[in-house]
Amino acid sequence: MSSNAPRHIRLTSHPEPQAHRWPLRWAAPTAAERGPVIGSVTRPADRNVIGTHGGSYSLYRALAVSAGTLSPLQRPDLANTQPVTDIGPYPQWSEPGKIVSLDPWGHVVGEAFGDAIGEGIDIRPTIAITKARLNMAELNALIEAGSLQPDGRVLHRGGDVSVTKAAIDPVWWLPGIAERFGTSEHELRRTLFEQTAGMYPELVTRPDLAVFLPPVGGITVYIFGEPHDLANRKVPLTCRVHDECNGSDVFGSDICTCRPYLIQGIEESIRSAQDGGVGLVVYNRKEGRALGEVTKFLVYNARKRQEGGDQAATYFERTECVAGVQDARFQQLMPDVLHWLGITKIHRLISMSNMKYEAMVDQGIDIGERVPIPADRIPLDASVEMEAKKAAGYFAPDAPTEAELARTIGRPMDSM
């Protein structure tokens, strides 16, 4: 064991006293009344949550400690890390049940709890907000074709796009998560404990700890235009909520429409910001419908090797055969990030997903126009996906059939 490793050992087989110096009062109207989320391990007695900071990266931090390259007592220096723009507070932050899967105050801990941090309490942000420029090949092609026009404010010559972006780590308030999924907190805790093979015993031994920092991927938000306009119902908002697809988003795999739809969301967000509105792309780390990339690739094999080849009729069935469920994203928690941004109305939703649409509407967000992907954006090998989604009831008034897609691409049906 490293000589500088903490010597504190705490048993988790029985609850500790309920009283805590740093109680969390979820949905309180101010950060001070709510209290800080303390998931660091440098001072275990201060901890008031289950799990630790960093989401899925927390285990890499543990490896760095094991390798001797990181001190387990290391604390971040937060000087000059504050957000580049203000987000909130908005009424949704203190409305019971509106935000249950992230900490709405996670970006202002340096300001809200500066005295405690100065005292030595290891309080860390769970949200960071910065500015950046994007540059994607498809946007440059749209500029060359005259479909997008650089304006020097949002879209620049050379294809750079100015954005404000935020990274958000998950912070789960267990009573609210349970309610959102229609189960009891006790059942949720027990299932999380069992399905992680007992990785977090506090789930069942510490009922006084109601907040969990799960080791899952977070969210990245890209804002085109002025961030404060997102909460103004009178300012036209174009929004794309996108779930991760590494194969398509990064490497351009043509078996699905993920990257084309992501590009469409960015393109329409740029136009909205240029026209005096605002654009938003929310990128959720939920690879392979939250089933993972290994499962996704197994499904690809199963779909293409079945008798008759890849077929829309068995598109979802093959996923369920491999994973036991067609889709693990659910979307019940997805609107939380929209509430964090103060959004109450989306004028143009770039999505065909009824699951996303219904989750937003159920959470009180008004939706205007729903925009499907155009026929000329659909890769040839993704026609099966489009047919399957239409058959499953996805919103797609203008989405092409397989025959229409074949005519658009100029390929005979038997070659698809």
XYZ file of C-alpha atoms in Angstrom:
416
model
C 0.000 0.000 0.000
C 1.249 3.500 -0.815
C 2.708 5.257 2.186
C 0.496 8.284 1.612
C -2.759 6.319 1.324
C -5.530 7.271 3.782
C -5.609 5.053 6.863
C -9.291 5.649 7.519
C -11.390 2.474 7.269
C -15.177 2.618 7.643
C -17.492 -0.349 7.960
C -20.675 -0.134 5.915
C -22.630 -3.033 7.399
C -24.673 -0.757 9.682
C -25.995 2.776 9.258
C -24.094 5.586 10.865
C -25.929 8.297 12.843
C -28.445 10.264 10.790
C -27.054 13.686 11.766
C -24.505 15.058 9.336
C -22.612 18.311 9.160
C -23.456 18.676 5.484
C -27.087 17.562 5.030
C -28.562 17.744 1.543
C -32.014 19.296 1.155
C -32.855 18.520 -2.442
C -34.796 21.186 -4.408
C -33.955 23.906 -1.869
C -34.186 27.443 -3.325
C -30.491 28.310 -2.872
C -27.210 26.439 -3.001
C -26.507 27.263 0.639
C -29.845 25.830 1.781
C -29.443 22.762 -0.414
C -25.898 22.082 0.793
C -22.776 20.904 -1.057
C -22.480 17.531 -2.775
C -19.341 15.982 -1.255
C -18.281 12.806 -3.034
C -14.516 13.124 -2.596
C -12.567 10.569 -0.546
C -9.804 12.789 0.841
C -11.832 13.447 4.030
C -14.258 10.519 4.378
C -16.069 11.990 7.384
C -17.327 14.886 5.222
C -18.890 12.677 2.568
C -22.663 12.998 2.230
C -23.290 10.906 -0.898
C -22.862 7.350 -2.143
C -20.143 6.916 -4.775
C -17.501 9.385 -5.831
C -16.900 12.152 -8.349
C -15.936 11.530 -11.958
C -18.639 9.138 -13.061
C -17.183 6.398 -15.259
C -13.720 7.998 -14.926
C -13.521 7.425 -11.174
C -12.004 3.980 -11.733
C -9.222 5.448 -13.873
C -8.435 7.752 -10.984
C -8.183 4.682 -8.766
C -5.769 3.115 -11.247
C -3.642 6.263 -11.187
C -3.484 6.029 -7.385
C -2.621 2.327 -7.596
C 0.154 3.089 -10.082
C 1.607 5.678 -7.744
C 1.151 8.546 -10.203
C -1.610 10.279 -8.232
C -1.771 11.011 -4.529
C -5.045 9.810 -2.990
C -5.046 13.049 -0.989
C -4.838 15.272 -4.095
C -7.399 18.066 -4.240
C -8.160 20.168 -7.336
C -7.036 23.780 -7.526
C -10.209 25.507 -8.740
C -8.628 28.904 -9.415
C -9.999 30.434 -12.650
C -12.205 27.404 -13.387
C -15.502 29.233 -12.829
C -18.147 29.197 -15.605
C -17.660 31.566 -18.536
C -21.363 32.445 -18.424
C -24.195 32.338 -15.918
C -26.732 29.539 -16.051
C -29.706 29.979 -13.737
C -30.965 29.768 -11.161
C -34.333 28.938 -12.714
C -37.668 28.054 -11.063
C -37.311 24.397 -12.102
C -34.278 24.032 -9.813
C -36.430 24.267 -6.703
C -39.603 22.680 -8.063
C -39.962 19.244 -6.410
C -39.384 16.380 -8.839
C -38.214 18.504 -11.781
C -34.478 17.752 -11.512
C -33.432 14.407 -9.993
C -30.414 13.218 -12.026
C -27.988 16.155 -11.887
C -26.969 18.843 -9.425
C -28.336 22.177 -10.704
C -25.845 24.013 -8.467
C -22.930 21.873 -9.635
C -21.231 24.687 -11.576
C -21.217 27.304 -8.786
C -19.649 25.389 -5.893
C -16.594 27.669 -5.846
C -18.795 30.715 -5.299
C -21.491 29.129 -3.148
C -19.194 27.166 -0.836
C -15.965 29.148 -1.027
C -15.687 29.478 2.758
C -16.064 25.729 3.283
C -13.503 24.991 0.544
C -11.119 27.435 2.205
C -11.659 25.576 5.463
C -10.395 22.418 3.781
C -13.651 20.723 2.747
C -13.071 18.918 -0.570
C -16.096 20.148 -2.539
C -15.849 19.621 -6.292
C -17.896 20.872 -9.260
C -20.085 18.387 -11.121
C -20.692 20.840 -13.990
C -18.213 22.903 -15.995
C -19.117 25.608 -18.518
C -16.746 26.964 -21.164
C -16.660 28.400 -24.687
C -15.265 26.726 -27.786
C -15.385 26.481 -31.555
C -16.566 23.465 -33.526
C -15.473 22.531 -37.022
C -16.998 19.590 -38.885
C -16.467 18.545 -42.481
C -20.176 18.460 -43.275
C -20.588 22.084 -42.197
C -17.811 23.158 -44.542
C -19.563 21.295 -47.364
C -22.809 23.149 -46.554
C -20.929 26.465 -46.670
C -19.406 25.590 -50.048
C -22.852 24.631 -51.350
C -24.312 27.927 -50.120
C -26.704 26.234 -47.713
C -25.029 27.875 -44.712
C -23.681 31.412 -44.730
C -20.881 32.586 -42.386
C -22.016 35.558 -40.327
C -18.870 36.167 -38.250
C -20.757 35.745 -34.977
C -22.074 32.176 -34.892
C -20.543 30.708 -38.043
C -17.131 31.909 -39.187
C -15.278 31.675 -42.490
C -13.411 28.396 -42.546
C -16.334 26.613 -40.908
C -15.701 27.359 -37.220
C -18.846 27.557 -35.088
C -18.874 29.503 -31.814
C -20.592 27.661 -28.974
C -20.973 27.689 -25.237
C -20.654 24.172 -23.898
C -21.231 22.495 -20.553
C -20.117 19.100 -19.248
C -22.421 17.538 -16.656
C -21.693 14.573 -14.392
C -24.672 12.538 -13.132
C -25.871 13.180 -9.587
C -28.872 11.021 -8.689
C -31.318 11.968 -5.952
C -32.591 8.471 -5.235
C -36.125 9.303 -4.015
C -36.727 11.330 -7.179
C -35.186 8.701 -9.457
C -37.443 6.052 -7.933
C -40.536 8.210 -8.403
C -39.603 8.979 -12.011
C -39.429 5.231 -12.763
C -42.546 4.322 -10.802
C -40.855 2.237 -8.127
C -40.022 2.597 -4.447
C -36.736 3.996 -3.203
C -36.161 0.774 -1.273
C -36.607 -1.339 -4.410
C -34.393 0.993 -6.464
C -31.600 0.852 -3.889
C -31.787 -2.933 -3.633
C -31.732 -3.383 -7.416
C -28.808 -0.989 -7.896
C -26.927 -2.844 -5.172
C -27.631 -6.277 -6.644
C -27.024 -5.382 -10.289
C -23.620 -3.879 -9.459
C -22.744 -7.037 -7.498
C -22.613 -5.140 -4.225
C -20.232 -2.470 -5.523
C -21.947 0.206 -3.417
C -23.044 -1.343 -0.085
C -24.168 2.071 1.198
C -27.151 1.766 -1.123
C -28.651 -0.724 1.326
C -26.817 0.134 4.544
C -27.059 3.941 4.541
C -30.669 5.054 4.069
C -29.611 8.468 5.397
C -27.575 9.058 2.215
C -30.116 9.938 -0.484
C -27.735 11.049 -3.259
C -25.744 8.662 -5.490
C -22.916 9.513 -7.888
C -23.251 6.637 -10.374
C -20.267 5.439 -12.466
C -21.978 6.202 -15.779
C -21.351 8.657 -18.579
C -22.629 12.197 -18.351
C -23.974 14.872 -20.682
C -22.414 17.537 -22.889
C -24.483 20.575 -23.841
C -23.710 22.741 -26.877
C -25.429 26.139 -27.015
C -25.556 28.176 -30.228
C -26.347 31.810 -29.478
C -26.996 33.402 -26.099
C -27.405 30.863 -23.258
C -29.876 33.018 -21.326
C -32.233 32.964 -24.350
C -32.880 29.262 -23.767
C -35.262 30.134 -20.922
C -37.115 32.810 -22.904
C -40.225 31.269 -24.462
C -40.412 34.147 -26.941
C -36.996 33.382 -28.436
C -37.221 30.598 -31.060
C -35.355 27.515 -29.831
C -34.159 24.688 -32.053
C -33.079 21.591 -30.126
C -31.556 18.199 -30.846
C -31.249 15.700 -27.956
C -28.773 13.100 -29.205
C -27.732 9.786 -27.665
C -24.148 8.707 -28.235
C -23.268 6.515 -31.195
C -19.489 6.316 -31.415
C -19.438 4.290 -34.634
C -21.481 6.834 -36.560
C -20.848 10.100 -34.686
C -17.055 9.731 -34.720
C -16.179 7.182 -37.398
C -19.012 7.673 -39.885
C -20.470 4.159 -39.879
C -23.362 4.075 -42.339
C -25.584 1.469 -40.654
C -27.537 4.155 -38.805
C -28.588 7.783 -39.135
C -26.892 9.038 -35.964
C -24.176 11.303 -37.372
C -26.393 12.690 -40.163
C -29.068 13.535 -37.601
C -26.452 15.057 -35.282
C -25.161 17.220 -38.152
C -28.726 18.243 -38.977
C -29.250 19.278 -35.359
C -26.087 21.394 -35.433
C -26.960 22.886 -38.826
C -30.461 23.875 -37.736
C -29.130 25.215 -34.424
C -26.728 27.461 -36.329
C -29.564 28.761 -38.496
C -31.718 29.424 -35.454
C -28.955 31.414 -33.738
C -28.214 33.360 -36.932
C -31.911 34.250 -37.271
C -32.102 35.727 -33.759
C -33.062 32.563 -31.952
C -30.970 30.029 -30.098
C -29.870 26.458 -30.792
C -29.150 23.568 -28.469
C -27.592 20.136 -28.913
C -27.642 17.833 -25.886
C -25.262 14.875 -26.190
C -25.976 11.982 -23.802
C -23.418 9.235 -23.153
C -25.789 6.316 -23.761
C -23.897 4.190 -26.283
C -25.898 1.513 -28.075
C -29.242 2.572 -26.574
C -27.501 2.468 -23.184
C -26.716 -1.214 -23.766
C -23.078 -0.634 -24.683
C -21.036 -0.981 -27.838
C -20.238 -4.683 -27.375
C -23.952 -5.472 -27.295
C -24.540 -3.215 -30.290
C -21.946 -4.977 -32.415
C -23.318 -8.397 -31.414
C -26.733 -7.219 -32.590
C -25.247 -6.047 -35.896
C -23.913 -9.567 -36.485
C -27.184 -11.191 -35.499
C -29.186 -8.912 -37.784
C -27.024 -9.465 -40.864
C -26.532 -13.217 -40.421
C -30.165 -14.145 -39.931
C -32.028 -15.904 -42.720
C -33.076 -13.331 -45.278
C -30.478 -10.803 -44.128
C -31.062 -7.565 -42.267
C -34.785 -6.808 -42.087
C -36.874 -4.016 -40.622
C -39.365 -6.555 -39.255
C -36.748 -8.065 -36.940
C -34.712 -4.908 -36.217
C -35.823 -4.494 -32.591
C -36.352 -8.215 -32.033
C -32.682 -9.017 -32.637
C -31.661 -6.418 -30.043
C -34.042 -7.916 -27.505
C -32.738 -11.426 -28.204
C -29.181 -10.357 -27.388
C -29.777 -7.790 -24.636
C -33.114 -8.848 -23.180
C -34.569 -5.395 -23.848
C -34.973 -3.303 -26.989
C -33.790 -0.033 -25.481
C -32.358 0.877 -22.053
C -32.268 4.647 -22.544
C -35.900 5.052 -21.444
C -35.578 8.906 -21.504
C -37.357 9.526 -18.174
C -34.294 11.370 -16.868
C -33.461 13.186 -20.109
C -35.585 16.335 -19.512
C -33.611 17.194 -16.357
C -30.889 18.944 -18.366
C -33.558 21.006 -20.154
C -34.965 22.052 -16.772
C -31.451 22.998 -15.664
C -31.228 25.333 -18.655
C -34.598 26.878 -17.776
C -36.306 25.598 -20.934
C -40.109 25.515 -20.972
C -40.669 25.561 -24.749
C -38.879 24.069 -27.755
C -40.049 25.603 -31.013
C -38.342 23.094 -33.326
C -37.374 19.615 -32.067
C -34.955 17.838 -34.403
C -36.028 14.305 -33.538
C -38.287 11.480 -34.663
C -38.261 9.739 -31.287
C -41.625 9.533 -29.581
C -39.854 8.436 -26.385
C -37.937 11.721 -26.240
C -40.953 13.787 -27.236
C -43.242 12.182 -24.664
C -40.642 12.485 -21.904
C -40.357 16.223 -22.554
C -44.108 16.778 -22.743
C -44.690 14.716 -19.596
C -42.258 17.036 -17.814
C -44.202 20.131 -18.885
C -42.069 21.252 -21.835
C -44.068 22.560 -24.801
C -43.014 21.274 -28.227
C -43.799 23.050 -31.476
C -42.582 21.608 -34.786
C -41.011 18.144 -34.923
C -38.416 17.794 -37.677
C -37.567 14.379 -39.204
C -34.344 13.647 -41.047
C -34.512 14.419 -44.798
C -34.336 11.521 -47.240
C -31.051 12.676 -48.741
C -29.329 12.508 -45.327
C -30.034 8.812 -44.778
C -27.096 6.455 -45.510
C -27.848 3.555 -47.814
C -27.256 0.893 -45.155
C -29.546 2.706 -42.695
C -32.747 2.100 -44.669
C -33.574 -0.910 -42.493
C -33.322 1.228 -39.373
C -35.645 3.847 -40.843
C -38.237 1.279 -41.867
C -38.118 -0.368 -38.440
C -38.515 2.928 -36.588
C -41.439 3.975 -38.752
C -43.118 0.619 -38.168
C -42.542 1.019 -34.425
C -44.414 4.317 -34.473
C -41.588 6.842 -34.610
C -42.707 10.275 -35.753
C -41.780 10.391 -39.426
C -44.390 12.074 -41.641
C -41.868 12.783 -44.366
C -39.399 9.949 -43.794
C -38.976 7.838 -46.929
C -39.935 4.219 -47.347
C -37.253 1.786 -48.446
C -38.495 2.053 -52.020
C -38.487 5.856 -51.875
C -34.997 5.826 -50.436
C -33.814 3.556 -53.229
C -35.164 5.999 -55.799
C -33.540 8.945 -53.986
C -30.163 7.221 -53.940
C -30.597 5.782 -57.401
C -30.069 2.158 -56.419
C -32.301 -0.836 -57.220
C -34.198 -2.349 -54.261
C -32.430 -5.713 -54.501
C -29.071 -4.020 -53.954
C -30.102 -2.503 -50.607
